[in-house]
Coordinates of C-alpha atoms in Angstrom, one line a residue:
Chain A
X857 CA 10.8 17.1 0.9
X858 CA 11.3 13.4 -0.3
X859 CA 13.1 12.5 2.9
X860 CA 10.3 13.7 5.0
X861 CA 7.9 11.8 3.0
X862 CA 10.0 8.5 3.0
X863 CA 10.2 9.1 6.8
X864 CA 6.7 9.4 7.5
X865 CA 6.0 6.4 5.1
X866 CA 8.5 4.3 6.7
X867 CA 7.0 5.1 10.1
X868 CA 3.5 4.2 8.8
X869 CA 4.6 0.8 7.7
X870 CA 6.6 0.3 10.8
X871 CA 3.4 0.7 12.8
X872 CA 1.4 -1.5 10.4
X873 CA 4.0 -4.2 10.8
X874 CA 4.2 -4.0 14.6
X875 CA 0.4 -4.5 15.0
X876 CA -0.2 -7.0 12.1
X877 CA -2.8 -9.0 13.7
X878 CA -4.9 -6.1 14.7
X879 CA -4.5 -4.3 11.3
X880 CA -5.5 -7.5 9.6
X881 CA -8.6 -7.7 11.8
X882 CA -9.5 -4.0 11.2
X883 CA -9.0 -4.4 7.5
X884 CA -11.1 -7.5 7.5
X885 CA -14.0 -5.9 9.0
X886 CA -13.8 -2.8 6.8
X887 CA -13.7 -5.3 3.9
X888 CA -16.7 -7.1 5.2
X889 CA -19.0 -4.0 6.0
X890 CA -18.0 -2.5 2.7
X891 CA -18.7 -5.8 0.8
X892 CA -21.9 -6.1 2.4
X893 CA -23.0 -2.4 2.0
X894 CA -21.4 -2.4 -1.6
X895 CA -23.3 -5.6 -2.3
X896 CA -26.6 -4.2 -1.1
X897 CA -26.3 -1.0 -2.8
X898 CA -25.5 -3.0 -6.2
X899 CA -28.5 -5.3 -5.6
X900 CA -30.7 -2.5 -4.7
X901 CA -29.6 -0.7 -7.9
X902 CA -29.9 -3.7 -10.0
X903 CA -33.6 -4.3 -8.7
X904 CA -34.3 -0.6 -9.4
X905 CA -33.1 -1.0 -12.8
X906 CA -34.8 -4.3 -13.5
X907 CA -38.0 -2.9 -11.9
X908 CA -37.7 0.1 -14.4
X909 CA -37.1 -2.3 -17.0
X910 CA -40.0 -4.3 -15.9
X911 CA -42.5 -1.5 -15.7
X912 CA -43.0 -2.0 -19.5
X913 CA -43.6 -5.6 -18.9
X914 CA -45.7 -4.7 -15.9
X915 CA -48.0 -2.5 -18.0
X916 CA -51.7 -2.1 -17.3
X917 CA -54.2 -3.3 -19.8
X918 CA -57.4 -1.2 -19.6
X919 CA -60.3 -2.6 -21.6
X920 CA -63.1 0.0 -22.7
X921 CA -66.6 -0.5 -22.9
X922 CA -68.2 -1.6 -26.1
X923 CA -69.5 1.3 -28.4
X924 CA -66.9 3.9 -27.3
X925 CA -66.5 6.7 -29.8
X926 CA -63.1 7.8 -30.8
X927 CA -63.4 11.4 -29.1
X928 CA -64.3 9.5 -25.8
X929 CA -61.2 7.3 -26.3
X930 CA -59.0 10.4 -26.9
X931 CA -60.6 12.1 -23.8
X932 CA -59.9 9.0 -21.7
X933 CA -56.3 8.6 -22.9
X934 CA -55.6 12.2 -22.0
X935 CA -57.2 11.9 -18.7
X936 CA -55.0 8.6 -17.9
X937 CA -51.8 10.5 -19.0
X938 CA -52.5 13.0 -16.5
X939 CA -52.4 10.8 -13.7
X940 CA -49.2 10.7 -11.6
X941 CA -47.2 7.5 -12.0
X942 CA -48.2 7.2 -15.7
X943 CA -45.5 7.4 -18.3
X944 CA -47.2 6.3 -21.4
X945 CA -50.7 5.6 -22.7
X946 CA -51.1 3.7 -26.2
X947 CA -54.4 3.0 -27.7
X948 CA -54.8 -0.3 -29.0
X949 CA -57.9 -0.2 -31.5
X950 CA -60.0 -3.6 -31.2
X951 CA -59.3 -4.1 -35.2
X952 CA -55.6 -4.0 -34.8
X953 CA -55.6 -6.1 -31.7
X954 CA -57.5 -8.9 -33.5
X955 CA -55.4 -8.6 -36.6
X956 CA -52.4 -9.1 -34.3
X957 CA -54.1 -12.1 -32.8
X958 CA -55.1 -13.5 -35.9
X959 CA -51.6 -13.5 -37.3
X960 CA -50.1 -15.2 -34.1
X961 CA -53.1 -17.8 -33.6
X962 CA -54.7 -18.2 -37.2
X963 CA -56.1 -21.7 -36.3
X964 CA -57.9 -20.4 -33.2
X965 CA -59.0 -17.2 -34.8
X966 CA -60.5 -18.6 -37.9
X967 CA -64.1 -18.2 -38.4
X968 CA -64.5 -16.2 -35.2
X969 CA -65.7 -12.8 -34.8
X970 CA -63.4 -10.2 -33.3
X971 CA -63.9 -10.3 -29.5
X972 CA -61.5 -7.7 -28.5
X973 CA -62.8 -4.4 -27.2
X974 CA -60.8 -1.2 -27.6
X975 CA -58.2 -0.8 -25.0
X976 CA -55.2 1.1 -23.7
X977 CA -51.6 0.0 -22.9
X978 CA -50.6 1.9 -19.8
X979 CA -46.9 2.0 -18.8
X980 CA -46.2 3.1 -15.3
X981 CA -43.1 5.4 -14.1
X982 CA -43.5 4.5 -10.5
X983 CA -44.4 1.0 -9.7
X984 CA -45.6 2.1 -6.2
X985 CA -48.4 4.3 -7.8
X986 CA -49.9 1.2 -9.5
X987 CA -52.8 0.7 -7.3
X988 CA -53.7 4.3 -7.1
X989 CA -53.7 4.6 -11.0
X990 CA -55.7 1.4 -11.3
X991 CA -58.4 2.7 -9.0
X992 CA -58.7 6.0 -10.8
X993 CA -58.8 4.5 -14.2
X994 CA -61.4 2.0 -13.2
X995 CA -63.7 5.0 -12.2
X996 CA -63.5 6.5 -15.6
X997 CA -66.8 6.4 -17.7
X998 CA -65.2 4.8 -20.6
X999 CA -63.5 1.9 -18.5
X1000 CA -65.2 -1.5 -18.7
X1001 CA -66.6 -1.9 -15.2
X1002 CA -66.2 -5.7 -15.2
X1003 CA -62.5 -6.1 -15.0
X1004 CA -61.6 -3.3 -17.2
X1005 CA -58.3 -2.8 -15.5
X1006 CA -55.6 -5.6 -15.5
X1007 CA -52.2 -5.5 -14.3
X1008 CA -49.7 -7.8 -12.1
X1009 CA -50.4 -6.1 -8.9
X1010 CA -48.6 -8.7 -6.7
X1011 CA -45.5 -8.8 -8.6
X1012 CA -45.1 -5.0 -8.6
X1013 CA -45.7 -4.8 -5.0
X1014 CA -43.2 -7.5 -4.3
X1015 CA -40.6 -5.5 -6.1
X1016 CA -41.3 -2.5 -4.2
X1017 CA -41.0 -4.6 -0.8
X1018 CA -37.7 -6.0 -2.0
X1019 CA -36.2 -2.6 -2.4
X1020 CA -37.4 -1.5 0.9
X1021 CA -36.3 -4.4 2.5
X1022 CA -32.8 -4.0 1.0
X1023 CA -32.7 -0.4 2.3
X1024 CA -33.4 -1.6 5.8
X1025 CA -31.1 -4.5 5.5
X1026 CA -28.2 -2.3 4.2
X1027 CA -28.7 0.3 6.8
X1028 CA -29.1 -2.4 9.8
X1029 CA -26.3 -4.8 9.0
X1030 CA -24.0 -2.3 7.2
X1031 CA -24.2 0.0 9.9
X1032 CA -23.4 -2.7 12.4
X1033 CA -20.3 -3.9 10.5
X1034 CA -19.3 -0.5 9.9
X1035 CA -19.3 0.2 13.7
X1036 CA -17.4 -2.8 14.5
X1037 CA -14.7 -1.6 11.8
X1038 CA -14.5 1.8 13.5
X1039 CA -14.0 0.1 16.9
X1040 CA -11.1 -2.0 15.6
X1041 CA -9.4 0.7 13.6
X1042 CA -9.8 2.9 16.6
X1043 CA -8.3 0.2 18.9
X1044 CA -5.5 -0.7 16.2
X1045 CA -4.5 3.0 16.3
X1046 CA -4.5 3.3 20.1
X1047 CA -2.3 0.0 20.3
X1048 CA 0.1 1.6 17.6
X1049 CA 0.4 4.8 19.7
X1050 CA 1.1 2.6 22.8
X1051 CA 3.6 0.4 21.0
X1052 CA 5.4 3.4 19.5
X1053 CA 5.5 5.5 22.6
X1054 CA 9.3 5.6 22.6
X1055 CA 9.4 7.0 19.0
X1056 CA 6.7 9.6 19.6
X1057 CA 8.6 10.7 22.6
X1058 CA 11.8 11.0 20.5
X1059 CA 9.9 12.9 17.9
X1060 CA 8.6 15.4 20.5
X1061 CA 12.0 15.7 22.1
X1062 CA 13.6 16.7 19.2
X1063 CA 10.8 19.1 17.8
X1064 CA 9.4 16.9 15.0
X1065 CA 6.5 18.8 13.3
X1066 CA 3.0 17.9 14.0
X1067 CA 2.5 16.6 10.5
X1068 CA 5.6 14.2 11.2
X1069 CA 4.2 13.0 14.4
X1070 CA 0.5 12.5 13.3
X1071 CA 0.6 11.6 9.7
X1072 CA 1.8 8.2 10.2
X1073 CA -1.3 7.2 12.3
X1074 CA -3.7 8.8 9.9
X1075 CA -2.0 7.0 7.1
X1076 CA -2.1 3.9 8.9
X1077 CA -6.1 4.2 9.3
X1078 CA -6.2 5.1 5.7
X1079 CA -4.2 2.2 4.4
X1080 CA -6.4 -0.1 6.6
X1081 CA -9.6 1.4 5.3
X1082 CA -8.4 1.5 1.6
X1083 CA -7.2 -2.2 1.8
X1084 CA -10.6 -3.1 3.2
X1085 CA -12.1 -1.3 0.2
X1086 CA -10.0 -3.1 -2.3
X1087 CA -10.7 -6.5 -0.7
X1088 CA -14.5 -5.7 -0.6
X1089 CA -14.3 -4.6 -4.4
X1090 CA -12.6 -7.9 -5.3
X1091 CA -15.1 -9.9 -3.2
X1092 CA -17.9 -8.2 -4.9
X1093 CA -16.6 -8.8 -8.4
X1094 CA -16.1 -12.5 -7.5
X1095 CA -19.5 -12.9 -6.3
X1096 CA -20.9 -11.1 -9.2
X1097 CA -19.1 -13.5 -11.5
X1098 CA -20.2 -16.3 -9.6
X1099 CA -23.8 -15.4 -9.7
X1100 CA -23.6 -14.5 -13.3
X1101 CA -22.3 -17.9 -14.2
X1102 CA -24.9 -19.5 -12.0
X1103 CA -27.6 -17.5 -13.9
X1104 CA -26.5 -18.7 -17.3
X1105 CA -27.7 -22.1 -16.7
X1106 CA -31.3 -20.7 -16.1
X1107 CA -31.9 -19.1 -19.5
X1108 CA -35.3 -18.0 -18.5
X1109 CA -33.8 -15.6 -16.1
X1110 CA -32.2 -12.4 -17.3
X1111 CA -28.6 -12.0 -17.2
X1112 CA -26.7 -9.7 -14.4
X1113 CA -26.0 -6.2 -15.5
X1114 CA -22.2 -5.7 -16.0
X1115 CA -20.3 -4.5 -12.8
X1116 CA -18.5 -1.2 -13.1
X1117 CA -15.5 -2.7 -11.6
X1118 CA -13.2 0.2 -11.7
X1119 CA -15.5 2.8 -10.5
X1120 CA -16.6 0.2 -7.8
X1121 CA -12.9 -0.2 -6.6
X1122 CA -12.2 3.3 -6.6
X1123 CA -15.3 4.3 -4.6
X1124 CA -14.9 1.5 -2.2
X1125 CA -11.3 2.0 -1.4
X1126 CA -11.9 5.7 -1.2
X1127 CA -14.7 5.4 1.2
X1128 CA -12.6 2.9 3.2
X1129 CA -9.6 5.2 3.3
X1130 CA -11.9 8.1 4.4
X1131 CA -13.4 6.0 7.1
X1132 CA -10.0 4.9 8.4
X1133 CA -8.8 8.4 8.7
X1134 CA -11.9 9.4 10.5
X1135 CA -11.4 6.7 13.0
X1136 CA -7.7 7.3 13.4
X1137 CA -8.4 10.9 14.2
X1138 CA -10.8 9.8 16.7
X1139 CA -8.5 7.7 18.3
X1140 CA -5.7 10.3 18.5
X1141 CA -8.2 12.7 19.8
X1142 CA -9.3 10.4 22.4
X1143 CA -5.7 9.8 23.3
X1144 CA -5.3 13.4 23.7
X1145 CA -1.9 13.0 22.0
X1146 CA -1.0 16.5 22.7
X1147 CA 2.4 17.9 21.8
X1148 CA 3.5 17.9 25.4
Chain B
X247 CA 26.8 41.1 32.6
X248 CA 26.5 44.9 32.5
X249 CA 24.0 46.5 34.4
X250 CA 21.5 46.9 31.4
X251 CA 22.3 43.8 29.7
X252 CA 19.4 41.3 29.4
X253 CA 20.1 37.7 30.7
X254 CA 19.8 34.7 28.3
X255 CA 17.2 33.1 30.3
X256 CA 15.0 34.8 32.7
X257 CA 12.2 33.4 34.9
X258 CA 10.3 36.3 36.9
X259 CA 7.7 35.3 39.6
X260 CA 6.8 32.0 37.7
X261 CA 4.1 30.1 39.4
X262 CA 2.9 26.6 38.4
X263 CA 0.0 24.7 39.7
X264 CA -0.9 20.9 39.1
X265 CA -4.4 20.5 39.9
X266 CA -4.4 23.4 42.2
X267 CA -1.3 22.1 43.9
X268 CA 1.5 24.6 43.7
X269 CA 4.4 23.1 42.1
X270 CA 6.3 26.3 41.8
X271 CA 5.7 29.6 43.6
X272 CA 6.8 32.9 42.3
X273 CA 10.2 31.6 41.0
X274 CA 12.7 34.1 39.7
X275 CA 15.8 33.0 38.1
X276 CA 18.5 34.5 35.6
X277 CA 20.9 32.5 33.6
X278 CA 23.7 34.0 31.4
X279 CA 24.5 32.6 28.0
X280 CA 27.1 29.9 28.3
X281 CA 26.4 29.2 32.0
X282 CA 26.3 25.8 33.3
X283 CA 23.6 25.6 36.2
X284 CA 22.5 22.8 38.4
X285 CA 19.1 22.7 39.8
X286 CA 19.1 20.6 43.0
X287 CA 16.5 19.6 45.4
X288 CA 14.2 16.8 46.5
X289 CA 11.8 14.9 44.3
X290 CA 8.8 17.4 44.1
X291 CA 11.0 20.5 44.6
X292 CA 10.0 21.8 41.2
X293 CA 13.5 21.5 39.5
X294 CA 11.8 19.3 36.7
X295 CA 8.9 21.5 36.2
X296 CA 11.3 24.5 35.9
X297 CA 12.7 22.7 32.8
X298 CA 9.5 21.7 31.6
X299 CA 8.5 25.3 31.5
X300 CA 11.2 25.9 29.0
X301 CA 10.1 23.0 26.6
X302 CA 6.5 24.0 27.0
X303 CA 5.5 20.6 28.5
X304 CA 4.0 22.7 31.5
X305 CA 2.5 25.9 31.4
X306 CA 3.0 28.7 33.9
X307 CA 0.0 30.0 35.7
X308 CA 1.9 33.3 36.2
X309 CA 5.0 35.0 35.7
X310 CA 7.3 35.6 32.6
X311 CA 9.8 33.5 31.0
X312 CA 12.0 35.0 28.7
X313 CA 14.8 32.9 26.6
X314 CA 16.9 34.8 24.2
X315 CA 14.3 37.1 23.3
X316 CA 11.5 34.6 23.1
X317 CA 8.7 35.0 25.7
X318 CA 8.0 31.3 26.1
X319 CA 4.5 31.6 27.7
X320 CA 3.4 33.4 24.4
X321 CA 4.6 30.4 22.3
X322 CA 1.4 28.7 20.9
X323 CA 0.8 25.1 20.5
X324 CA 1.9 25.2 16.8
X325 CA 5.2 27.0 17.9
X326 CA 6.2 24.1 20.3
X327 CA 8.0 22.1 17.7
X328 CA 9.9 25.0 16.4
X329 CA 10.9 26.0 20.2
X330 CA 12.1 22.3 20.8
X331 CA 14.2 22.3 17.7
X332 CA 16.3 25.2 19.4
X333 CA 16.9 23.4 22.4
X334 CA 18.3 20.0 23.4
X335 CA 16.6 17.7 25.8
X336 CA 18.1 14.9 27.9
X337 CA 15.6 12.7 29.7
X338 CA 16.7 10.5 32.6
X339 CA 15.5 7.2 31.0
X340 CA 17.6 7.6 27.8
X341 CA 14.7 6.9 25.7
X342 CA 16.5 4.7 23.0
X343 CA 15.0 2.8 20.4
X344 CA 16.2 -0.8 21.4
X345 CA 16.1 -2.1 17.8
X346 CA 18.3 0.5 16.3
X347 CA 22.0 0.8 16.6
X348 CA 23.7 3.9 18.0
X349 CA 24.1 5.7 14.9
X350 CA 20.5 4.7 13.9
X351 CA 19.1 6.1 16.8
X352 CA 20.7 9.6 16.2
X353 CA 19.7 9.5 12.4
X354 CA 16.0 8.6 13.5
X355 CA 16.0 11.6 15.6
X356 CA 17.5 13.8 13.0
X357 CA 15.1 12.6 10.3
X358 CA 12.1 13.1 12.7
X359 CA 13.5 16.7 13.2
X360 CA 13.3 17.2 9.4
X361 CA 17.1 16.6 8.5
X362 CA 17.8 15.6 5.0
X363 CA 19.8 12.3 4.5
X364 CA 22.9 14.2 3.3
X365 CA 22.7 16.3 6.5
X366 CA 22.4 13.0 8.5
X367 CA 25.4 11.3 6.9
X368 CA 27.5 14.6 7.6
X369 CA 26.2 15.3 11.2
X370 CA 25.9 11.7 12.9
X371 CA 29.6 11.1 12.8
X372 CA 30.3 14.5 14.3
X373 CA 27.8 14.0 17.0
X374 CA 29.2 10.5 17.9
X375 CA 32.7 12.0 18.1
X376 CA 31.5 14.9 20.4
X377 CA 30.0 12.2 22.8
X378 CA 32.8 10.0 22.4
X379 CA 30.7 6.9 20.9
X380 CA 32.2 6.6 17.7
X381 CA 33.6 3.2 18.5
X382 CA 30.2 2.1 19.9
X383 CA 28.3 3.5 16.8
X384 CA 27.2 -0.1 15.6
X385 CA 26.1 -1.3 18.9
X386 CA 22.6 -1.8 20.0
X387 CA 21.4 0.0 23.2
X388 CA 21.2 -3.1 25.2
X389 CA 25.0 -3.7 24.5
X390 CA 25.8 -0.6 26.0
X391 CA 26.4 0.5 29.7
X392 CA 24.1 3.0 31.3
X393 CA 26.7 5.7 30.8
X394 CA 27.1 4.9 27.2
X395 CA 23.3 5.0 26.6
X396 CA 23.1 8.4 28.4
X397 CA 25.9 9.6 26.0
X398 CA 23.8 8.6 23.0
X399 CA 20.7 10.4 24.7
X400 CA 22.9 13.5 25.1
X401 CA 24.1 13.1 21.4
X402 CA 20.5 12.9 20.2
X403 CA 19.8 16.2 22.1
X404 CA 22.6 17.7 20.1
X405 CA 21.0 16.8 16.6
X406 CA 19.6 20.2 16.1
X407 CA 22.8 21.7 17.3
X408 CA 21.1 23.8 20.1
X409 CA 22.5 26.6 21.9
X410 CA 20.7 25.6 25.1
X411 CA 20.7 22.0 26.6
X412 CA 18.3 20.9 29.4
X413 CA 18.9 17.7 31.3
X414 CA 16.4 16.3 33.8
X415 CA 18.2 14.0 36.1
X416 CA 20.7 12.6 33.4
X417 CA 22.6 10.5 36.0
X418 CA 19.5 9.3 37.8
X419 CA 20.0 5.9 36.5
X420 CA 23.7 5.5 36.6
X421 CA 26.4 4.7 39.2
X422 CA 28.7 7.3 40.5
X423 CA 31.4 6.6 38.0
X424 CA 29.2 7.0 34.9
X425 CA 27.5 10.0 36.5
X426 CA 30.8 11.9 36.6
X427 CA 31.6 10.9 33.0
X428 CA 28.2 12.2 31.9
X429 CA 28.5 15.3 33.8
X430 CA 32.1 15.9 32.5
X431 CA 30.6 15.4 29.0
X432 CA 28.0 18.1 29.6
X433 CA 30.7 20.4 31.1
X434 CA 32.7 19.8 27.9
X435 CA 29.7 20.7 25.9
X436 CA 29.3 23.8 27.8
X437 CA 32.9 24.7 27.4
X438 CA 32.1 24.9 23.8
X439 CA 29.4 27.4 24.3
X440 CA 26.3 25.5 25.1
X441 CA 24.3 26.7 27.8
X442 CA 23.3 23.8 30.3
X443 CA 20.7 23.4 32.7
X444 CA 20.8 20.3 34.9
X445 CA 18.1 19.1 37.3
X446 CA 20.2 16.7 39.5
X447 CA 20.1 15.4 43.1
X448 CA 23.6 13.8 42.5
X449 CA 25.4 15.4 45.5
X450 CA 28.8 14.0 44.7
X451 CA 28.8 15.0 41.1
X452 CA 27.5 18.4 41.7
X453 CA 30.3 18.8 44.4
X454 CA 32.9 17.7 42.2
X455 CA 32.2 20.0 39.5
X456 CA 31.7 23.3 41.4
X457 CA 29.4 24.9 39.0
X458 CA 26.5 27.1 39.9
X459 CA 23.9 25.4 42.0
X460 CA 20.4 26.5 42.6
X461 CA 18.6 24.7 45.2
X462 CA 14.9 24.4 45.2
X463 CA 12.5 23.3 47.8
X464 CA 8.9 22.8 47.7
X465 CA 8.5 25.0 44.4
X466 CA 10.7 27.7 45.5
X467 CA 14.5 28.6 45.1
X468 CA 16.0 28.5 48.6
X469 CA 19.7 29.1 47.4
X470 CA 21.8 30.0 44.8
X471 CA 25.6 29.4 44.8
X472 CA 25.9 32.4 42.2
X473 CA 24.5 35.0 44.9
X474 CA 25.0 33.0 48.2
X475 CA 28.1 30.8 47.9
X476 CA 28.3 30.2 51.7
X477 CA 25.3 28.0 51.6
X478 CA 26.6 25.7 49.1
X479 CA 26.6 22.7 49.1
X480 CA 25.1 22.3 52.4
X481 CA 21.6 22.6 51.1
X482 CA 22.2 19.6 48.9
X483 CA 22.9 17.5 51.9
X484 CA 19.9 18.5 53.6
X485 CA 17.9 17.8 50.7
X486 CA 19.5 14.5 50.0
X487 CA 16.6 12.9 47.7
X488 CA 15.3 9.5 47.7
X489 CA 17.7 7.8 50.0
X490 CA 17.4 3.9 50.0
X491 CA 15.3 2.7 52.9
X492 CA 18.0 1.5 55.1
X493 CA 19.9 4.9 54.8
X494 CA 17.0 7.1 55.8
X495 CA 17.6 7.4 59.5
X496 CA 21.4 7.7 58.9
X497 CA 21.0 10.8 56.5
X498 CA 18.5 12.5 58.7
X499 CA 20.5 12.0 61.8
X500 CA 23.8 13.3 60.2
X501 CA 22.0 16.3 58.6
X502 CA 20.9 17.3 62.1
X503 CA 23.9 16.6 63.7
X504 CA 26.0 18.7 61.2
X505 CA 24.0 21.6 60.3
X506 CA 25.5 24.2 58.0
X507 CA 28.8 24.5 56.4
X508 CA 30.0 21.1 55.4
X509 CA 32.8 21.0 52.9
X510 CA 33.0 18.3 50.2
X511 CA 35.3 16.4 52.6
X512 CA 32.7 16.3 55.2
X513 CA 30.2 15.3 52.6
X514 CA 32.2 12.1 52.0
X515 CA 32.3 11.5 55.8
X516 CA 28.5 12.1 56.2
X517 CA 27.7 9.4 53.5
X518 CA 30.7 7.3 54.2
X519 CA 30.6 3.7 55.9
X520 CA 27.6 3.7 58.2
X521 CA 26.6 0.7 60.2
X522 CA 23.4 -0.1 58.4
X523 CA 24.2 0.6 54.7
X524 CA 27.6 -1.1 55.2
X525 CA 26.0 -4.2 56.4
X526 CA 23.8 -4.3 53.3
X527 CA 26.6 -3.5 50.8
X528 CA 28.5 -6.1 49.3
X529 CA 31.8 -6.9 50.7
X530 CA 33.8 -5.7 47.5
X531 CA 31.8 -2.6 46.9
X532 CA 33.5 0.7 47.8
X533 CA 31.3 2.6 50.4
X534 CA 31.6 5.7 48.6
X535 CA 29.8 4.3 45.6
X536 CA 26.8 3.8 47.9
X537 CA 26.8 7.2 49.1
X538 CA 24.9 8.6 46.1
X539 CA 21.6 6.7 45.3

């Protein structure tokens, strides 16, 4: 069994060595496409996480009319909670708000009457629903008609657009690079088959099993893909570290989330290997490398 | 063979078409265990196709092919490797790996066929011995003569210790001296029990070995020395394949001038010094060596 395994592995590495240039090109392109796809995916999930974290900061402030009673406040709070896209509604009584402000800004507050109305802090679960929620709150009877709803509409829209753009960019550029990688692996395998036609012929003459004949080609594709995935994971880690270092100098900006390096390496090299096997199988199928 | 015994190898009304063009038409042939059979005929006569039917490189359109109890037409795609492991195949072009030594070429074939390292260590010297290549075991193919390369190819065909050896034009790339040497090796293997089928158009060698000769033409068997010894080897001469351009008119003329029963001596006369080929041949070349091309 080990003899067969060593033979197949030996054949695989011989094949890789023979077409070293093309193998490098294929591996490089797989690495580039996985780097881009992986990078975009990480950026997307990073922004999503950031946006989720920001939704607390991108809270809405809803100011109520003067003279609103507690039952009206409760009814309004319940109504807002029932809107789709709303995660949390907190009532901020005008006294509490003034007390807090007076503590934070005692010199300004001194001698003044409480100017704050009763208000709600509304936290969204879905940034895209911001406009809709805002419009519905504004229509409620207790809401102050004159600027009763305040929130960072533009910032929220910007984040939503950034996420959409990343999706499109990932799909287009990543897809293009993945196609180029497929063509390169496909051609690498075809060239390998051609350069190893005597070996293949000998194997068929002496009745080598299908696994012995075909596995080296599939392994070759898998190795090219897996190496591409490893390189991509390394590059992503490097990029992550570089950006992280750069961000340290801007204390105003939040730090990058940590990179799950082990999971990323496994995922990318696994995806690359699978992709390589698929491309190799396609090349073998195209060559109609039948046992004839 | 008794009346009721089954032949070792039997083709029954076998037809093969290549893109609707008939390559074999209703061919029937029986070969006994331990026989040595030459398949002779022009290029395109169907002799290689007959061998390829046995190795499943080609599928028959009609007929049955039985080999030692196996109906070859029923062997599926996944049964081909096993089928090939039970026969030895010798190609015309040697198909040796140029960067591997003689013994490595054999070891490679054995490893591909699934042999363990221990089996290889034991078997490779045996095979080298059988094909008389022990003294050249460490040579690379480009350091070998054509005959030696073909010996290695024959040795490779023996890695599975097959009971049946198929050789497709094994002397097609060799000079007459080496051709005889290779055929003698095949005869020696046959003497030890291996059934041998050889597709060849090497008239001189076939003449010399005096083995059963099946003559083919246009996809049909037109002569068999086992059943019709009188017609041999004349059919070979008539079907002289692929003569060099300068010899074509001479061969045609000679064949027409001397129709049937030509003996081996006559065969020499037929191909002996001829005005055109003698002119082209180098002065120090034995004209007999040019007889077979």
